CSV table of C-alpha atoms in Angstrom, one decimal:
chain,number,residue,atom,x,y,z
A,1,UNK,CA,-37.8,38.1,13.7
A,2,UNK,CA,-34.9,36.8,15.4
A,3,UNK,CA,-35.2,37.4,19.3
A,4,UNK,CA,-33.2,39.7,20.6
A,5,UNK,CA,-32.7,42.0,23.8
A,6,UNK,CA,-35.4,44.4,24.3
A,7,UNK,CA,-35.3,47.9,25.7
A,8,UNK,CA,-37.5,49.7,28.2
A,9,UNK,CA,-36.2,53.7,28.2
A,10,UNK,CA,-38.0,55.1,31.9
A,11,UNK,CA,-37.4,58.9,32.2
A,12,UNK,CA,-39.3,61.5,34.6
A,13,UNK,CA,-40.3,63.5,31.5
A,14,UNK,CA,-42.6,62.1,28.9
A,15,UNK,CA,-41.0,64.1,26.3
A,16,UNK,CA,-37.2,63.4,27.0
A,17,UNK,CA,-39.0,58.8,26.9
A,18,UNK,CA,-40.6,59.4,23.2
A,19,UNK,CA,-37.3,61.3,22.3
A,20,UNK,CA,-34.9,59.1,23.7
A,21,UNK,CA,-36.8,56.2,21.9
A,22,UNK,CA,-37.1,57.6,18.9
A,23,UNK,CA,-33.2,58.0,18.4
A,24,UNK,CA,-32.7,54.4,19.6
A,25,UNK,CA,-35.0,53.6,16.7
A,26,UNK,CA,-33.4,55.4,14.0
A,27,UNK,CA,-30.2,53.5,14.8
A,28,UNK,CA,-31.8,50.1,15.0
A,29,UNK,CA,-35.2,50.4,13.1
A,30,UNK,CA,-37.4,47.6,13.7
A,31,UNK,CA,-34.7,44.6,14.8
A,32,UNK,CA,-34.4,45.5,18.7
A,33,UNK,CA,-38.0,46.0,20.5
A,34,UNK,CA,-38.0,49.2,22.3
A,35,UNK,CA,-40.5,50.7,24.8
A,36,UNK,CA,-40.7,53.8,26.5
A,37,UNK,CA,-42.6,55.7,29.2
A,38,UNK,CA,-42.1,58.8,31.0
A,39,UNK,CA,-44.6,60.8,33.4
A,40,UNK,CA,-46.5,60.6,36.7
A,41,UNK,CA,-50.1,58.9,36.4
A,42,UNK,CA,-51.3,62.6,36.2
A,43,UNK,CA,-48.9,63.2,33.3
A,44,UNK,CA,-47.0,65.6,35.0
A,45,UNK,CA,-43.1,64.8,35.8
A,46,UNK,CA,-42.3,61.8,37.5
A,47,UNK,CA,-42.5,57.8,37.2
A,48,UNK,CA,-45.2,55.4,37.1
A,49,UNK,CA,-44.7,51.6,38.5
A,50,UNK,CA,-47.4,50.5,36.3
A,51,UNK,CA,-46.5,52.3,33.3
A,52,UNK,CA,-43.3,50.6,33.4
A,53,UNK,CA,-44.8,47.1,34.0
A,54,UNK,CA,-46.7,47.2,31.3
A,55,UNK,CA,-43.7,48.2,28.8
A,56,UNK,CA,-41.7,45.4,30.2
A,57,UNK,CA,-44.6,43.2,29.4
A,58,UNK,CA,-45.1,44.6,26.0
A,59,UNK,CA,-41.1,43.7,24.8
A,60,UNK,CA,-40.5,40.9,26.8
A,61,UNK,CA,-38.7,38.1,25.4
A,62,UNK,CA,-36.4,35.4,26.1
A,63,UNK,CA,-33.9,37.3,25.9
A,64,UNK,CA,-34.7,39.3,28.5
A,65,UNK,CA,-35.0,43.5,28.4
A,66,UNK,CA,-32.5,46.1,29.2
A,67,UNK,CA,-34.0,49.2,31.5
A,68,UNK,CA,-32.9,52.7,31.3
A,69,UNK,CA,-33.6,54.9,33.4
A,70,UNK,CA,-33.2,58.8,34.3
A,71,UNK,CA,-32.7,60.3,37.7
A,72,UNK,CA,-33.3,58.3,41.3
A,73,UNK,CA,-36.9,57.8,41.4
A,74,UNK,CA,-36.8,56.1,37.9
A,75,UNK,CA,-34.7,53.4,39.2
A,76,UNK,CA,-36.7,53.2,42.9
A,77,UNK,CA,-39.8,52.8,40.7
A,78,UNK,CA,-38.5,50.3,37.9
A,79,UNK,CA,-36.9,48.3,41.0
A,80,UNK,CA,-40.1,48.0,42.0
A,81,UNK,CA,-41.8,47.3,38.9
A,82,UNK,CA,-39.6,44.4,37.9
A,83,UNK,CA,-40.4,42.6,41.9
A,84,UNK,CA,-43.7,42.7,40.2
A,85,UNK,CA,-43.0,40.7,37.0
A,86,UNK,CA,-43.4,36.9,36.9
A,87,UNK,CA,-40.6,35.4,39.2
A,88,UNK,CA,-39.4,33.5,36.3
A,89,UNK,CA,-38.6,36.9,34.3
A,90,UNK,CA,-37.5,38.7,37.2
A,91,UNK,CA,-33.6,37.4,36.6
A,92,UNK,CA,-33.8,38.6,32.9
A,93,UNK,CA,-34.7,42.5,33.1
A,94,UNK,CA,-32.0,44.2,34.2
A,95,UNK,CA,-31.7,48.0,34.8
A,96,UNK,CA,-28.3,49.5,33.5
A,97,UNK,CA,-26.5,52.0,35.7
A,98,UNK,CA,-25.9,54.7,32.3
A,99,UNK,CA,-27.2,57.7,30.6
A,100,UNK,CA,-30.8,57.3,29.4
A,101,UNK,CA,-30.4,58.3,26.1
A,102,UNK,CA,-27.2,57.7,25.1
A,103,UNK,CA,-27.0,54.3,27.6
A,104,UNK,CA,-30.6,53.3,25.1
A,105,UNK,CA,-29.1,53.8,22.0
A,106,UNK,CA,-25.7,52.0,23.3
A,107,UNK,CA,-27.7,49.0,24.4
A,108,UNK,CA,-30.0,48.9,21.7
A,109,UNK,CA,-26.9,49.2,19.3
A,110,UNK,CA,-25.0,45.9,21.2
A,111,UNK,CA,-28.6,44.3,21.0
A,112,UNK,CA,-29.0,44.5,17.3
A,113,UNK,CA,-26.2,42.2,16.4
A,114,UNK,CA,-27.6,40.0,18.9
A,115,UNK,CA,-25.6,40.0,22.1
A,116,UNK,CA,-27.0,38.4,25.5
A,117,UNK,CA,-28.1,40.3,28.5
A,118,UNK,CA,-25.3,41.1,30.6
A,119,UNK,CA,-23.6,42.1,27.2
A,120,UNK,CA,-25.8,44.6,26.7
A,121,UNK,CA,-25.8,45.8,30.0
A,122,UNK,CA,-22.1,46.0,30.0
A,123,UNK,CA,-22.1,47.9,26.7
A,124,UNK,CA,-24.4,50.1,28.0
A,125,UNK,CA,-22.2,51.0,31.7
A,126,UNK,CA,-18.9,50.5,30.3
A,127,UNK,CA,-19.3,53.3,27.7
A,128,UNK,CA,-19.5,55.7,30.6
A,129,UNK,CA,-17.0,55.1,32.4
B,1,UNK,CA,-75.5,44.4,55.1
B,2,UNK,CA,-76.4,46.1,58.6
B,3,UNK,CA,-74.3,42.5,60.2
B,4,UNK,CA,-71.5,43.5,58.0
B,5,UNK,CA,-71.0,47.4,59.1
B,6,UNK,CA,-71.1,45.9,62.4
B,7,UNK,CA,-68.4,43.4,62.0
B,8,UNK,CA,-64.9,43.6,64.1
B,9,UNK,CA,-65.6,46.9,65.6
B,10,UNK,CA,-62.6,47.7,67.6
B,11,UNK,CA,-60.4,47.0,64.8
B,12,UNK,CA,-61.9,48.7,62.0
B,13,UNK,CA,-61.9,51.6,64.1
B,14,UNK,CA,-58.8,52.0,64.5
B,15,UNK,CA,-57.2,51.6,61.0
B,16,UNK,CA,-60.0,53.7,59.8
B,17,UNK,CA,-58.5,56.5,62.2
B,18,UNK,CA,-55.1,55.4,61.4
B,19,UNK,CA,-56.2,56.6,57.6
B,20,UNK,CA,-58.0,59.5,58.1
B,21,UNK,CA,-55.1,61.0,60.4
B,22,UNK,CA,-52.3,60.0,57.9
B,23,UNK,CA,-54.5,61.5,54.8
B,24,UNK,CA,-55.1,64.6,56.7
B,25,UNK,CA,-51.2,65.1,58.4
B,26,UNK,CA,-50.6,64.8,54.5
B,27,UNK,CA,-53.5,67.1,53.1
B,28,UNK,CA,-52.7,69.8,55.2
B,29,UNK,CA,-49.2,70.2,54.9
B,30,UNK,CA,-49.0,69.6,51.1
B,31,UNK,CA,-47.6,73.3,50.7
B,32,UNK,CA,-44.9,72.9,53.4
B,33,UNK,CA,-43.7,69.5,51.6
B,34,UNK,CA,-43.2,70.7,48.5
B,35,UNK,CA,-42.0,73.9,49.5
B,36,UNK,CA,-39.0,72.0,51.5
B,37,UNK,CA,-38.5,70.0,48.6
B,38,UNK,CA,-38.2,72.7,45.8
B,39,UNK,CA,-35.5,74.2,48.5
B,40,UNK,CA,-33.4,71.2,47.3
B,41,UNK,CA,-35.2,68.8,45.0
B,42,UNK,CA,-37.5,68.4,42.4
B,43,UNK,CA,-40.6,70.1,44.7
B,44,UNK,CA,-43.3,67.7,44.3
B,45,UNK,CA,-43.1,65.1,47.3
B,46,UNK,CA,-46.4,67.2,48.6
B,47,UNK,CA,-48.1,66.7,45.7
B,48,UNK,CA,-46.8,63.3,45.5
B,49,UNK,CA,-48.0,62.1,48.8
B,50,UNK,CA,-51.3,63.9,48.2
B,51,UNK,CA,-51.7,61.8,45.4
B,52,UNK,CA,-50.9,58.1,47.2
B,53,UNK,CA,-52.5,59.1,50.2
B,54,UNK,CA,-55.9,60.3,47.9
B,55,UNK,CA,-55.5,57.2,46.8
B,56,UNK,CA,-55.8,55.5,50.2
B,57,UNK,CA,-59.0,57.8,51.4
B,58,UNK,CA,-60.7,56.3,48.3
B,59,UNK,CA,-60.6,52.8,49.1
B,60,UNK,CA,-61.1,53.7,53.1
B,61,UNK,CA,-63.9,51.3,53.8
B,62,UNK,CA,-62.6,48.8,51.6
B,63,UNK,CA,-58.8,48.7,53.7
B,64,UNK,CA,-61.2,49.7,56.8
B,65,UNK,CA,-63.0,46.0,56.6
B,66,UNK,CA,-59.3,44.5,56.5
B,67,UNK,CA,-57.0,43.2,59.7
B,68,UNK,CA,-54.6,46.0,60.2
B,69,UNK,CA,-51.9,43.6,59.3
B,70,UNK,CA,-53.9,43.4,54.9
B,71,UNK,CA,-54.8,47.1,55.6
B,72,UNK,CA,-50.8,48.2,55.8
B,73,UNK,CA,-49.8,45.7,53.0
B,74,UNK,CA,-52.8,47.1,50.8
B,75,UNK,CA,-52.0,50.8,51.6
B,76,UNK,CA,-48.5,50.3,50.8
B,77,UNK,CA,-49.3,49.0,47.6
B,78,UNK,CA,-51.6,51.2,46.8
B,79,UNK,CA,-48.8,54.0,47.5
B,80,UNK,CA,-46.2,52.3,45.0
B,81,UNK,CA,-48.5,52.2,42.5
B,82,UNK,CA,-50.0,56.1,43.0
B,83,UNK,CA,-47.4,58.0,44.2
B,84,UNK,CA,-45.0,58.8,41.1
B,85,UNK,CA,-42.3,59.6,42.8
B,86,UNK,CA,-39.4,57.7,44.5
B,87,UNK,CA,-41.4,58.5,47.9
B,88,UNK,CA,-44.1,55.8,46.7
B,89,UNK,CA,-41.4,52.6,46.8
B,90,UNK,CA,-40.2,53.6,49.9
B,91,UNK,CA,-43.2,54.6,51.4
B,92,UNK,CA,-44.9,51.6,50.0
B,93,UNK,CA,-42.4,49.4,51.2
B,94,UNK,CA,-42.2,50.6,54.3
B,95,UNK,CA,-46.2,49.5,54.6
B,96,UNK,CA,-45.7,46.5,53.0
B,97,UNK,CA,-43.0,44.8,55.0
B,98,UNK,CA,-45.1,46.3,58.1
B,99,UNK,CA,-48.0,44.6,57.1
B,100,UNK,CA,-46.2,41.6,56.3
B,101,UNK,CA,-44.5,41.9,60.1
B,102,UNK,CA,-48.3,42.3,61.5
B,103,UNK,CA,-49.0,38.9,59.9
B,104,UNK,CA,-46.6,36.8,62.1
B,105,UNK,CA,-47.0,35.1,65.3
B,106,UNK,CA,-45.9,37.3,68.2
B,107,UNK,CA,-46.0,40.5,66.5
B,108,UNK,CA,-45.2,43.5,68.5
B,109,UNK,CA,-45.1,47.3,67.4
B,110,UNK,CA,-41.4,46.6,67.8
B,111,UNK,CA,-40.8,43.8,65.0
B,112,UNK,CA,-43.7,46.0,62.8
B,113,UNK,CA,-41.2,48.7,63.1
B,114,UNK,CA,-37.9,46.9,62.6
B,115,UNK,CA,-38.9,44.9,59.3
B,116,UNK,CA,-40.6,48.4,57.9
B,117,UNK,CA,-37.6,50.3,58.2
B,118,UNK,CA,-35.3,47.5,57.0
B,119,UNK,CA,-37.3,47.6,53.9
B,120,UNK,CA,-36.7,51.2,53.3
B,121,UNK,CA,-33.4,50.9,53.6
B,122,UNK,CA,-33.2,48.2,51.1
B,123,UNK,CA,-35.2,49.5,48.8
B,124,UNK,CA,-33.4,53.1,49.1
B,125,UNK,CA,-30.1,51.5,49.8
B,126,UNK,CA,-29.6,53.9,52.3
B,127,UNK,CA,-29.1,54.4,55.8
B,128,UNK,CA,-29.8,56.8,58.4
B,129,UNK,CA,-27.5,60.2,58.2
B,130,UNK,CA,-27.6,60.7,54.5
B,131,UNK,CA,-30.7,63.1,55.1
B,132,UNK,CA,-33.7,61.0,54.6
B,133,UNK,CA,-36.6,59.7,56.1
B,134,UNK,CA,-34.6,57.3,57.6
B,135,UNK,CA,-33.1,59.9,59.8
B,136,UNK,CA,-36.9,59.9,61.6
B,137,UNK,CA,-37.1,56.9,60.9
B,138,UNK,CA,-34.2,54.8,62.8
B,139,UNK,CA,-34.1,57.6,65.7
B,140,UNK,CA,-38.1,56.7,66.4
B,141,UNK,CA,-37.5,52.4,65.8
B,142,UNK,CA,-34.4,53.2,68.5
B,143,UNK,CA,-36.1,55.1,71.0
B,144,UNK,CA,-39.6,52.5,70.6
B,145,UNK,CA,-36.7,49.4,71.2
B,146,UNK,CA,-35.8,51.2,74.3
B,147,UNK,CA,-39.5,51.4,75.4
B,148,UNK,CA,-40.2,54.9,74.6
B,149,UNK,CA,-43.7,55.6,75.5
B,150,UNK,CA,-45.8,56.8,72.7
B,151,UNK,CA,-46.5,60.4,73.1
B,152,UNK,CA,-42.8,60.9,73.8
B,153,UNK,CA,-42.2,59.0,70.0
B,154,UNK,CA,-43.6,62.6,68.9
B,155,UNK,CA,-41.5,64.6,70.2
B,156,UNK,CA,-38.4,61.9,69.2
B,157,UNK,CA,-39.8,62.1,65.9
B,158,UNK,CA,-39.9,65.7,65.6
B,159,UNK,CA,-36.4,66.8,67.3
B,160,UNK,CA,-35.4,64.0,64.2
B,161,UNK,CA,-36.5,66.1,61.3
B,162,UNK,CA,-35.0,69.1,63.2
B,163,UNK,CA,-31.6,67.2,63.3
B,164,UNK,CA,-32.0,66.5,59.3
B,165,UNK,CA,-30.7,70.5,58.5
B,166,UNK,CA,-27.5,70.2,59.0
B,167,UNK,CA,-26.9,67.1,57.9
B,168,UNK,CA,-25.8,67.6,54.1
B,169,UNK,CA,-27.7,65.1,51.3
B,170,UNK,CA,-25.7,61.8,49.7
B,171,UNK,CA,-29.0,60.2,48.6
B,172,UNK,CA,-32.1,61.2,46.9
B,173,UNK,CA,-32.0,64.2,44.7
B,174,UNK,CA,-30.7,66.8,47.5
B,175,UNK,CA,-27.9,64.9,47.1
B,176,UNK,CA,-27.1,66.5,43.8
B,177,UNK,CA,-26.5,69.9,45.9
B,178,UNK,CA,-24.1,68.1,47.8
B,179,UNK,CA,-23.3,71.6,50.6
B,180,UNK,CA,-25.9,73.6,49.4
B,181,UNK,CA,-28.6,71.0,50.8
B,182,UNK,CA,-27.1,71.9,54.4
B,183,UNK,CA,-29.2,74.3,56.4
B,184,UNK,CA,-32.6,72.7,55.2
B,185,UNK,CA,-35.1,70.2,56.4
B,186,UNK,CA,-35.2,66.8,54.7
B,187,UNK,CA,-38.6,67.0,53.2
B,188,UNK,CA,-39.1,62.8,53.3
B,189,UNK,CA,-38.1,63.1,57.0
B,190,UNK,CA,-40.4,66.1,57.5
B,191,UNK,CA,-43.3,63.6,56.2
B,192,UNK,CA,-41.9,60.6,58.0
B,193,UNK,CA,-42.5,63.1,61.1
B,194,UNK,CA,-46.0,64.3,60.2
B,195,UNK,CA,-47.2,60.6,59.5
B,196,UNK,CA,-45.7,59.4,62.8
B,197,UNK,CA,-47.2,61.8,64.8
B,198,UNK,CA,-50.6,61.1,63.3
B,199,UNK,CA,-50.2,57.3,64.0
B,200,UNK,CA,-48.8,58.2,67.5
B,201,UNK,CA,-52.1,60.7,68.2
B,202,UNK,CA,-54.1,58.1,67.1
B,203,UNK,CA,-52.9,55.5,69.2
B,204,UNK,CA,-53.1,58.1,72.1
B,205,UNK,CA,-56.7,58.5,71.6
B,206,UNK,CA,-57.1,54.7,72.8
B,207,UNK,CA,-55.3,54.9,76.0
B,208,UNK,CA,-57.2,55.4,79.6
């Protein structure tokens, strides 16, 4: 598989994650890695750091991952998540200031014809605004 | 084993008590937290806390056998990771970068305080007067610089969280109410409070 940008989808709601992934998959199958998680350690609504560490780890490439995320703590936490990556990968996982679902399937789209990074990222944010 | 329980006793002691005051000014106003944050949030920083601060009364003796310097820097990470809210990064951070402040040369409650709530407002990118826990926060690192003496922090602390109602949200998720967050307590300042307070009483209990 050629490498690609990978996307991490980080909602409060565990529900809204699998959902949002699931339409980013339907518009890019099996080309763009794509992981999701959504939910408190509890599994009630909310963010966990290490639930979003580990789905970075599990798409990471070197082309680095796209994160989106829903409302404030998503980001707080994914911030804080990515300061615990690798330093070398730290520069390469980027959180995108858009929608989570439609800012997912917008990055995952520009990521399937094989666009860098910031591309992506600007795909993503420009969409909106 | 008996040599080890009777290692550095002073300092044990106190972050011990530091814990068991912060996880109980936590467990007992879990209600009143998330009650102030369902008036104009999501309503779970009680639960929240209770969780990351659980979470800190189950490794006590663990972070109790630390230097009060690896105790705050263990806490805080323990909160980040526990927390599930955006309470935990800041609240972690907070620790963290006050741990991390213990650690140097020259230390003072002071410098603790200064790089703690720089980190806060980093990782929040915030600053005090947008309804936060940095509006305890700053008030009680400003009235410590001027040499505030420390049962007079509490009542700094508290008059803090009473100046939050007014103020109307631009950060955090009150701020999607924009005026209708006016005329509440900040719930993150109104733990802020509790938490200082419980530090504050603790350090109390070592004066003459």
């Amino acid at each position: 598989m050629t490498e690609r940008v990978s996307i991490v989808i980080v909602s409060h709601s565990p529900e809204v994650a699998r959902g949002a992934a699931a339409m980013v998959r339907q518009m890019v199958g099996k080309e763009v890695k794509v992981a999701h998680c959504g939910g408190n350690a509890d599994g009630g609504l909310g963010t966990d750091v290490s639930a979003i560490k580990r789905c970075i780890e599990q798409v990471y490439g070197p082309r680095g991952v796209a994160v989106l995320v829903d409302l404030g703590g998503a980001e707080t936490n994914s911030e804080m998540a990515i300061e615990m990556l690798p330093r070398e990968w730290q520069t390469n996982v980027v959180i995108c200031e858009a929608p989570v679902v439609e800012g997912a399937v917008m990055a995952a789209t520009e990521a399937a014809g094989g666009s860098s990074l910031d591309k992506v990222r600007a795909t993503a944010e420009e969409f909106f605004r | 084993m008996i040599a080890m329980q009777e290692a550095p006793v002073a300092q044990d002691a106190l972050v011990a008590r530091l814990i068991d005051a912060a996880v109980e000014a936590i467990a007992d106003n879990v209600d009143l937290l998330s009650d102030l944050d369902r008036a104009i949030g999501d309503g779970d920083h009680g639960i929240n806390m209770l969780r990351g601060f659980s979470a800190i009364a189950a490794h006590r003796d663990e972070l109790a056998a630390m230097s009060v310097a690896a105790a705050l820097e263990a806490a805080g990470r323990i909160l980040v990771m526990n927390v599930g809210g955006a309470s935990g990064p800041l609240y972690g951070s907070l620790l963290i970068a006050m741990g991390k402040a213990a650690a140097r040369e020259g230390a003072s409650l002071q410098s603790i305080l200064d790089e703690g709530v720089a980190a806060v407002k980093k990782r929040g990118k915030s600053d005090r007067g947008e309804k936060t826990m940095l509006d305890v926060l700053v008030p009680v690192q400003v009235a410590c610089a001027e040499g505030t003496p420390i049962e007079r922090l509490r009542v700094v602390a508290k008059e803090a969280l009473e100046a939050t109602r007014p103020l109307m949200a631009t950060k955090g998720r009150a701020a999607y109410l924009r005026e209708r967050s006016i005329g509440h307590l900040d719930p993150g300042a109104c733990s802020s409070a509790l938490l200082i307070d419980a530090a504050c009483a603790t350090f109390l209990e070592d004066e003459p």
